[in-house]
PDB file of C-alpha atoms in Angstrom:
ATOM      1  CA  MET M  53       1.983 -20.781   4.135  1.00  0.00           C
ATOM      2  CA  GLN M  54       2.471 -18.085   6.782  1.00  0.00           C
ATOM      3  CA  ALA M  55       6.253 -18.484   6.643  1.00  0.00           C
ATOM      4  CA  LYS M  56       6.169 -18.217   2.850  1.00  0.00           C
ATOM      5  CA  GLU M  57       4.118 -15.011   2.984  1.00  0.00           C
ATOM      6  CA  SER M  58       6.426 -13.556   5.634  1.00  0.00           C
ATOM      7  CA  TYR M  59       9.461 -14.342   3.482  1.00  0.00           C
ATOM      8  CA  ALA M  60       7.845 -12.749   0.421  1.00  0.00           C
ATOM      9  CA  ARG M  61       6.987  -9.649   2.446  1.00  0.00           C
ATOM     10  CA  GLU M  62      10.535  -9.265   3.768  1.00  0.00           C
ATOM     11  CA  LEU M  63      11.962  -9.822   0.272  1.00  0.00           C
ATOM     12  CA  LEU M  64       9.721  -7.130  -1.166  1.00  0.00           C
ATOM     13  CA  LYS M  65      10.684  -4.714   1.616  1.00  0.00           C
ATOM     14  CA  SER M  66      14.359  -5.316   0.844  1.00  0.00           C
ATOM     15  CA  GLN M  67      13.754  -4.695  -2.858  1.00  0.00           C
ATOM     16  CA  LEU M  68      11.967  -1.437  -2.084  1.00  0.00           C
ATOM     17  CA  GLU M  69      14.772  -0.295   0.203  1.00  0.00           C
ATOM     18  CA  ILE M  70      17.332  -0.979  -2.540  1.00  0.00           C
ATOM     19  CA  GLN M  71      15.192   0.869  -5.081  1.00  0.00           C
ATOM     20  CA  ASN M  72      14.793   3.893  -2.805  1.00  0.00           C
ATOM     21  CA  HIS M  73      18.528   3.962  -2.105  1.00  0.00           C
ATOM     22  CA  THR M  74      19.354   3.799  -5.832  1.00  0.00           C
ATOM     23  CA  LEU M  75      16.852   6.517  -6.738  1.00  0.00           C
ATOM     24  CA  GLN M  76      18.140   8.711  -3.932  1.00  0.00           C
ATOM     25  CA  GLN M  77      21.693   8.386  -5.253  1.00  0.00           C
ATOM     26  CA  ILE M  78      20.524   9.316  -8.759  1.00  0.00           C
ATOM     27  CA  GLY M  79      18.642  12.303  -7.367  1.00  0.00           C
ATOM     28  CA  GLN M  80      21.717  13.517  -5.480  1.00  0.00           C
ATOM     29  CA  GLU M  81      23.866  13.128  -8.600  1.00  0.00           C
ATOM     30  CA  LEU M  82      21.365  15.134 -10.637  1.00  0.00           C
ATOM     31  CA  HIS M  83      21.282  17.877  -8.020  1.00  0.00           C
ATOM     32  CA  ASP M  84      25.015  18.019  -7.305  1.00  0.00           C
ATOM     33  CA  HIS M  85      26.593  17.372 -10.712  1.00  0.00           C
ATOM     34  CA  ILE M  86      24.069  18.168 -13.441  1.00  0.00           C
ATOM     35  CA  GLY M  87      22.657  21.062 -11.418  1.00  0.00           C
ATOM     36  CA  GLN M  88      26.117  22.590 -11.001  1.00  0.00           C
ATOM     37  CA  MET M  89      26.899  22.217 -14.712  1.00  0.00           C
ATOM     38  CA  LEU M  90      23.639  23.933 -15.629  1.00  0.00           C
ATOM     39  CA  SER M  91      24.368  26.730 -13.145  1.00  0.00           C
ATOM     40  CA  LEU M  92      27.737  27.270 -14.826  1.00  0.00           C
ATOM     41  CA  ALA M  93      26.036  27.314 -18.233  1.00  0.00           C
ATOM     42  CA  MET M  94      23.599  29.936 -16.933  1.00  0.00           C
ATOM     43  CA  ILE M  95      26.479  32.187 -15.833  1.00  0.00           C
ATOM     44  CA  GLN M  96      28.187  31.853 -19.205  1.00  0.00           C
ATOM     45  CA  LEU M  97      24.951  32.510 -21.073  1.00  0.00           C
ATOM     46  CA  SER M  98      24.196  35.595 -18.990  1.00  0.00           C
ATOM     47  CA  VAL M  99      27.560  37.050 -20.013  1.00  0.00           C
ATOM     48  CA  LEU M 100      26.852  36.321 -23.677  1.00  0.00           C
ATOM     49  CA  GLU M 101      23.368  37.763 -23.346  1.00  0.00           C
ATOM     50  CA  GLU M 102      24.808  41.082 -22.163  1.00  0.00           C
ATOM     51  CA  GLU M 103      27.391  41.152 -24.960  1.00  0.00           C
ATOM     52  CA  LEU M 104      24.784  40.409 -27.638  1.00  0.00           C
ATOM     53  CA  ALA M 105      22.073  42.652 -26.197  1.00  0.00           C
ATOM     54  CA  GLU M 106      22.199  45.046 -29.166  1.00  0.00           C
ATOM     55  CA  SER M 107      22.775  42.446 -31.883  1.00  0.00           C
ATOM     56  CA  SER M 108      20.356  40.514 -34.092  1.00  0.00           C
ATOM     57  CA  HIS M 109      21.170  37.405 -32.045  1.00  0.00           C
ATOM     58  CA  ALA M 110      19.634  38.825 -28.859  1.00  0.00           C
ATOM     59  CA  PRO M 111      16.195  37.089 -29.221  1.00  0.00           C
ATOM     60  CA  ALA M 112      17.783  33.688 -29.872  1.00  0.00           C
ATOM     61  CA  MET M 113      20.174  34.226 -26.983  1.00  0.00           C
ATOM     62  CA  LYS M 114      17.322  35.026 -24.613  1.00  0.00           C
ATOM     63  CA  GLN M 115      15.387  31.959 -25.769  1.00  0.00           C
ATOM     64  CA  THR M 116      18.432  29.763 -25.120  1.00  0.00           C
ATOM     65  CA  PHE M 117      18.916  31.325 -21.679  1.00  0.00           C
ATOM     66  CA  ASP M 118      15.260  30.705 -20.773  1.00  0.00           C
ATOM     67  CA  THR M 119      15.449  27.101 -22.007  1.00  0.00           C
ATOM     68  CA  VAL M 120      18.474  26.330 -19.838  1.00  0.00           C
ATOM     69  CA  ALA M 121      16.816  28.034 -16.869  1.00  0.00           C
ATOM     70  CA  ARG M 122      13.707  25.861 -17.268  1.00  0.00           C
ATOM     71  CA  THR M 123      15.867  22.751 -17.649  1.00  0.00           C
ATOM     72  CA  MET M 124      17.734  23.567 -14.446  1.00  0.00           C
ATOM     73  CA  GLU M 125      14.456  23.958 -12.567  1.00  0.00           C
ATOM     74  CA  ASP M 126      13.179  20.665 -14.024  1.00  0.00           C
ATOM     75  CA  VAL M 127      16.342  18.885 -12.863  1.00  0.00           C
ATOM     76  CA  ARG M 128      15.873  20.281  -9.364  1.00  0.00           C
ATOM     77  CA  GLN M 129      12.249  19.137  -9.274  1.00  0.00           C
ATOM     78  CA  LEU M 130      13.182  15.675 -10.566  1.00  0.00           C
ATOM     79  CA  SER M 131      15.942  15.276  -7.991  1.00  0.00           C
ATOM     80  CA  LYS M 132      13.391  16.004  -5.256  1.00  0.00           C
ATOM     81  CA  THR M 133      10.920  13.377  -6.467  1.00  0.00           C
ATOM     82  CA  LEU M 134      13.696  10.759  -6.693  1.00  0.00           C
ATOM     83  CA  ASP M 135      14.742  11.429  -3.104  1.00  0.00           C
ATOM     84  CA  SER M 136      12.659   9.416  -0.639  1.00  0.00           C
ATOM     85  CA  GLY M 137      13.582  12.022   1.960  1.00  0.00           C
ATOM     86  CA  THR M 138      11.255  14.452   0.176  1.00  0.00           C
ATOM     87  CA  VAL M 139       8.251  12.338   1.181  1.00  0.00           C
ATOM     88  CA  GLN M 140       9.561  12.042   4.725  1.00  0.00           C
ATOM     89  CA  ARG M 141      10.101  15.790   5.032  1.00  0.00           C
ATOM     90  CA  HIS M 142       6.993  17.105   3.279  1.00  0.00           C
ATOM     91  CA  GLY M 143       4.475  14.259   3.431  1.00  0.00           C
ATOM     92  CA  LEU M 144       2.647  12.366   0.730  1.00  0.00           C
ATOM     93  CA  GLN M 145       0.199  15.100  -0.292  1.00  0.00           C
ATOM     94  CA  GLU M 146       2.816  17.751  -1.044  1.00  0.00           C
ATOM     95  CA  SER M 147       5.100  15.215  -2.753  1.00  0.00           C
ATOM     96  CA  LEU M 148       2.304  14.093  -5.077  1.00  0.00           C
ATOM     97  CA  ALA M 149       1.482  17.714  -5.920  1.00  0.00           C
ATOM     98  CA  LEU M 150       5.153  18.306  -6.729  1.00  0.00           C
ATOM     99  CA  GLU M 151       5.277  15.231  -9.000  1.00  0.00           C
ATOM    100  CA  MET M 152       2.192  16.328 -10.935  1.00  0.00           C
ATOM    101  CA  GLU M 153       3.618  19.825 -11.306  1.00  0.00           C
ATOM    102  CA  ARG M 154       6.856  18.365 -12.656  1.00  0.00           C
ATOM    103  CA  ILE M 155       4.988  16.332 -15.288  1.00  0.00           C
ATOM    104  CA  GLN M 156       2.889  19.357 -16.238  1.00  0.00           C
ATOM    105  CA  ARG M 157       6.066  21.360 -16.847  1.00  0.00           C
ATOM    106  CA  THR M 158       7.123  18.987 -19.635  1.00  0.00           C
ATOM    107  CA  GLY M 159       4.346  20.483 -21.761  1.00  0.00           C
ATOM    108  CA  ARG M 160       3.274  17.035 -22.974  1.00  0.00           C
ATOM    109  CA  PHE M 161       0.569  16.345 -20.402  1.00  0.00           C
ATOM    110  CA  GLN M 162      -2.195  18.097 -18.530  1.00  0.00           C
ATOM    111  CA  THR M 163      -2.196  17.045 -14.891  1.00  0.00           C
ATOM    112  CA  GLN M 164      -4.578  17.416 -11.975  1.00  0.00           C
ATOM    113  CA  PHE M 165      -4.063  16.579  -8.305  1.00  0.00           C
ATOM    114  CA  GLN M 166      -7.024  16.450  -5.952  1.00  0.00           C
ATOM    115  CA  CYS M 167      -7.000  15.947  -2.193  1.00  0.00           C
ATOM    116  CA  VAL M 168     -10.219  15.007  -0.412  1.00  0.00           C
ATOM    117  CA  GLY M 169     -10.599  15.177   3.354  1.00  0.00           C
ATOM    118  CA  ALA M 170      -8.182  16.310   6.047  1.00  0.00           C
ATOM    119  CA  PRO M 171      -4.729  14.760   5.423  1.00  0.00           C
ATOM    120  CA  TYR M 172      -3.285  12.515   8.133  1.00  0.00           C
ATOM    121  CA  SER M 173       0.015  10.667   8.393  1.00  0.00           C
ATOM    122  CA  LEU M 174       0.183   7.082   7.154  1.00  0.00           C
ATOM    123  CA  GLY M 175       3.743   6.576   8.359  1.00  0.00           C
ATOM    124  CA  GLU M 176       6.983   7.403   6.538  1.00  0.00           C
ATOM    125  CA  GLN M 177       7.581   3.966   5.025  1.00  0.00           C
ATOM    126  CA  THR M 178       3.979   3.584   3.881  1.00  0.00           C
ATOM    127  CA  GLU M 179       3.895   7.031   2.295  1.00  0.00           C
ATOM    128  CA  THR M 180       7.207   6.437   0.515  1.00  0.00           C
ATOM    129  CA  ILE M 181       5.922   3.153  -0.948  1.00  0.00           C
ATOM    130  CA  LEU M 182       2.645   4.790  -2.002  1.00  0.00           C
ATOM    131  CA  PHE M 183       4.555   7.614  -3.687  1.00  0.00           C
ATOM    132  CA  ARG M 184       6.640   5.125  -5.696  1.00  0.00           C
ATOM    133  CA  MET M 185       3.460   3.281  -6.686  1.00  0.00           C
ATOM    134  CA  VAL M 186       1.959   6.498  -8.019  1.00  0.00           C
ATOM    135  CA  GLN M 187       5.185   7.292  -9.890  1.00  0.00           C
ATOM    136  CA  GLU M 188       5.149   3.833 -11.502  1.00  0.00           C
ATOM    137  CA  SER M 189       1.480   4.163 -12.491  1.00  0.00           C
ATOM    138  CA  LEU M 190       2.048   7.610 -13.994  1.00  0.00           C
ATOM    139  CA  ASN M 191       5.141   6.410 -15.822  1.00  0.00           C
ATOM    140  CA  ASN M 192       3.176   3.514 -17.332  1.00  0.00           C
ATOM    141  CA  ALA M 193       0.446   5.921 -18.443  1.00  0.00           C
ATOM    142  CA  MET M 194       2.927   8.318 -20.046  1.00  0.00           C
ATOM    143  CA  LYS M 195       4.775   5.527 -21.858  1.00  0.00           C
ATOM    144  CA  HIS M 196       1.936   3.300 -23.020  1.00  0.00           C
ATOM    145  CA  SER M 197      -1.501   4.933 -22.834  1.00  0.00           C
ATOM    146  CA  GLY M 198      -1.167   7.596 -25.513  1.00  0.00           C
ATOM    147  CA  GLY M 199      -3.287   9.889 -23.319  1.00  0.00           C
ATOM    148  CA  ARG M 200      -2.638  13.513 -22.515  1.00  0.00           C
ATOM    149  CA  ASN M 201      -4.591  14.004 -19.275  1.00  0.00           C
ATOM    150  CA  LEU M 202      -3.401  12.522 -15.987  1.00  0.00           C
ATOM    151  CA  LYS M 203      -5.189  12.807 -12.672  1.00  0.00           C
ATOM    152  CA  VAL M 204      -4.294  11.709  -9.138  1.00  0.00           C
ATOM    153  CA  SER M 205      -6.804  11.804  -6.299  1.00  0.00           C
ATOM    154  CA  ALA M 206      -5.958  11.226  -2.622  1.00  0.00           C
ATOM    155  CA  ASP M 207      -8.969  10.576  -0.397  1.00  0.00           C
ATOM    156  CA  TYR M 208      -8.300  10.763   3.349  1.00  0.00           C
ATOM    157  CA  ALA M 209     -11.487   9.085   4.566  1.00  0.00           C
ATOM    158  CA  PRO M 210     -11.889   8.412   8.322  1.00  0.00           C
ATOM    159  CA  ASP M 211     -11.619   4.641   7.970  1.00  0.00           C
ATOM    160  CA  GLN M 212      -9.461   4.206   4.867  1.00  0.00           C
ATOM    161  CA  PHE M 213      -7.077   5.959   2.512  1.00  0.00           C
ATOM    162  CA  VAL M 214      -7.712   5.766  -1.230  1.00  0.00           C
ATOM    163  CA  LEU M 215      -5.385   6.752  -4.058  1.00  0.00           C
ATOM    164  CA  ILE M 216      -6.747   6.861  -7.613  1.00  0.00           C
ATOM    165  CA  ILE M 217      -4.613   7.396 -10.732  1.00  0.00           C
ATOM    166  CA  THR M 218      -6.405   7.851 -14.062  1.00  0.00           C
ATOM    167  CA  ASP M 219      -5.493   8.633 -17.661  1.00  0.00           C
ATOM    168  CA  ASP M 220      -7.535   9.283 -20.802  1.00  0.00           C
ATOM    169  CA  GLY M 221      -5.463   7.010 -23.025  1.00  0.00           C
ATOM    170  CA  ARG M 222      -6.359   4.165 -25.334  1.00  0.00           C
ATOM    171  CA  GLY M 223      -6.940   1.679 -22.523  1.00  0.00           C
ATOM    172  CA  PHE M 224      -6.685  -2.094 -22.854  1.00  0.00           C
ATOM    173  CA  ASP M 225      -8.469  -5.327 -22.044  1.00  0.00           C
ATOM    174  CA  ALA M 226      -7.640  -5.771 -18.358  1.00  0.00           C
ATOM    175  CA  GLY M 227      -9.069  -9.295 -18.300  1.00  0.00           C
ATOM    176  CA  GLU M 228      -6.887 -10.395 -21.200  1.00  0.00           C
ATOM    177  CA  VAL M 229      -3.787  -8.942 -19.555  1.00  0.00           C
ATOM    178  CA  ALA M 230      -4.554 -10.717 -16.269  1.00  0.00           C
ATOM    179  CA  GLU M 231      -4.785 -14.078 -18.081  1.00  0.00           C
ATOM    180  CA  ARG M 232      -1.496 -13.746 -19.956  1.00  0.00           C
ATOM    181  CA  ALA M 233       1.303 -16.167 -19.255  1.00  0.00           C
ATOM    182  CA  LEU M 234       4.034 -14.773 -17.043  1.00  0.00           C
ATOM    183  CA  SER M 235       6.507 -14.763 -19.963  1.00  0.00           C
ATOM    184  CA  LYS M 236       4.188 -12.480 -21.969  1.00  0.00           C
ATOM    185  CA  SER M 237       3.106 -10.054 -19.279  1.00  0.00           C
ATOM    186  CA  GLY M 238       4.878  -7.148 -17.630  1.00  0.00           C
ATOM    187  CA  SER M 239       5.659  -6.975 -13.931  1.00  0.00           C
ATOM    188  CA  GLY M 240       4.184  -3.500 -13.354  1.00  0.00           C
ATOM    189  CA  LEU M 241       0.684  -4.501 -12.257  1.00  0.00           C
ATOM    190  CA  LEU M 242       2.009  -7.433 -10.210  1.00  0.00           C
ATOM    191  CA  ASN M 243       4.434  -5.110  -8.416  1.00  0.00           C
ATOM    192  CA  LEU M 244       1.632  -2.690  -7.580  1.00  0.00           C
ATOM    193  CA  LYS M 245      -0.540  -5.467  -6.153  1.00  0.00           C
ATOM    194  CA  GLN M 246       2.351  -6.884  -4.122  1.00  0.00           C
ATOM    195  CA  ARG M 247       3.187  -3.499  -2.644  1.00  0.00           C
ATOM    196  CA  ALA M 248      -0.431  -2.841  -1.744  1.00  0.00           C
ATOM    197  CA  ARG M 249      -0.610  -6.223   0.041  1.00  0.00           C
ATOM    198  CA  LEU M 250       2.631  -5.392   1.844  1.00  0.00           C
ATOM    199  CA  LEU M 251       0.863  -2.338   3.253  1.00  0.00           C
ATOM    200  CA  GLY M 252      -2.194  -4.361   4.248  1.00  0.00           C
ATOM    201  CA  GLY M 253      -4.349  -3.006   1.423  1.00  0.00           C
ATOM    202  CA  GLU M 254      -5.268  -3.810  -2.145  1.00  0.00           C
ATOM    203  CA  CYS M 255      -4.730  -2.450  -5.638  1.00  0.00           C
ATOM    204  CA  ALA M 256      -7.226  -2.750  -8.479  1.00  0.00           C
ATOM    205  CA  LEU M 257      -6.913  -1.813 -12.138  1.00  0.00           C
ATOM    206  CA  VAL M 258      -9.893  -0.952 -14.331  1.00  0.00           C
ATOM    207  CA  SER M 259      -9.465  -0.430 -18.066  1.00  0.00           C
ATOM    208  CA  GLN M 260     -11.012  -1.174 -21.415  1.00  0.00           C
ATOM    209  CA  PRO M 261     -10.096  -0.221 -24.972  1.00  0.00           C
ATOM    210  CA  GLY M 262     -10.962   3.390 -25.745  1.00  0.00           C
ATOM    211  CA  TRP M 263     -11.796   4.349 -22.140  1.00  0.00           C
ATOM    212  CA  GLY M 264      -8.474   4.969 -20.459  1.00  0.00           C
ATOM    213  CA  THR M 265      -7.132   3.330 -17.321  1.00  0.00           C
ATOM    214  CA  ARG M 266      -7.836   3.686 -13.607  1.00  0.00           C
ATOM    215  CA  VAL M 267      -5.556   2.395 -10.834  1.00  0.00           C
ATOM    216  CA  GLU M 268      -7.130   2.324  -7.377  1.00  0.00           C
ATOM    217  CA  ILE M 269      -5.135   1.723  -4.191  1.00  0.00           C
ATOM    218  CA  ARG M 270      -6.994   1.252  -0.909  1.00  0.00           C
ATOM    219  CA  LEU M 271      -5.477   1.024   2.565  1.00  0.00           C
ATOM    220  CA  PRO M 272      -7.289   0.691   5.894  1.00  0.00           C
ATOM    221  CA  ARG M 273      -6.369   3.557   8.194  1.00  0.00           C
ATOM    222  CA  GLY M 274      -3.977   2.394  10.869  1.00  0.00           C
TER     223      GLY M 274
END
């Protein structure tokens, strides 16, 4: 049994490393290629904006310029959240705040990030895995919940670290989902639970129809 658990843990770590590497490559491509193309578009638009400054097209030109500028900033923010190095450089707290800000900028959701207690380091690998878990939970909420309010809370208690992700969506019957056959259920919740166990903690999901969803990740400190 111990050998089986050790194998599963090493397999999951390898999968996470591959995922982080792939996301980092995508982030670099967004920053280097798409970012450069948008910068070029900004230069061209600024020239047109000057030429059309006195024409009836000036308001539309300015709106287009502002839209491209916002898109370029969104691409930069997204490339940062895809890069695991962002978590390593800035820590989990700042990376989570950046992710919530990025989602808020889409204009489709209201986001809130709350930090309780004095932040402490959980280790680079642990914080990177936790960040990906939050991203997956938020992505599930945005795709499936139908809610408009997303909240992430990070509680740095002396003896444990707790992450809570909530939405105000339609919710679902968590018990029914847990009892589904593997062929009829998604892998999202299973992945979250496996990653939490890999870190020596646990992940719980609480939801019911009409009351939104709450994902709670708990890790013992140290």
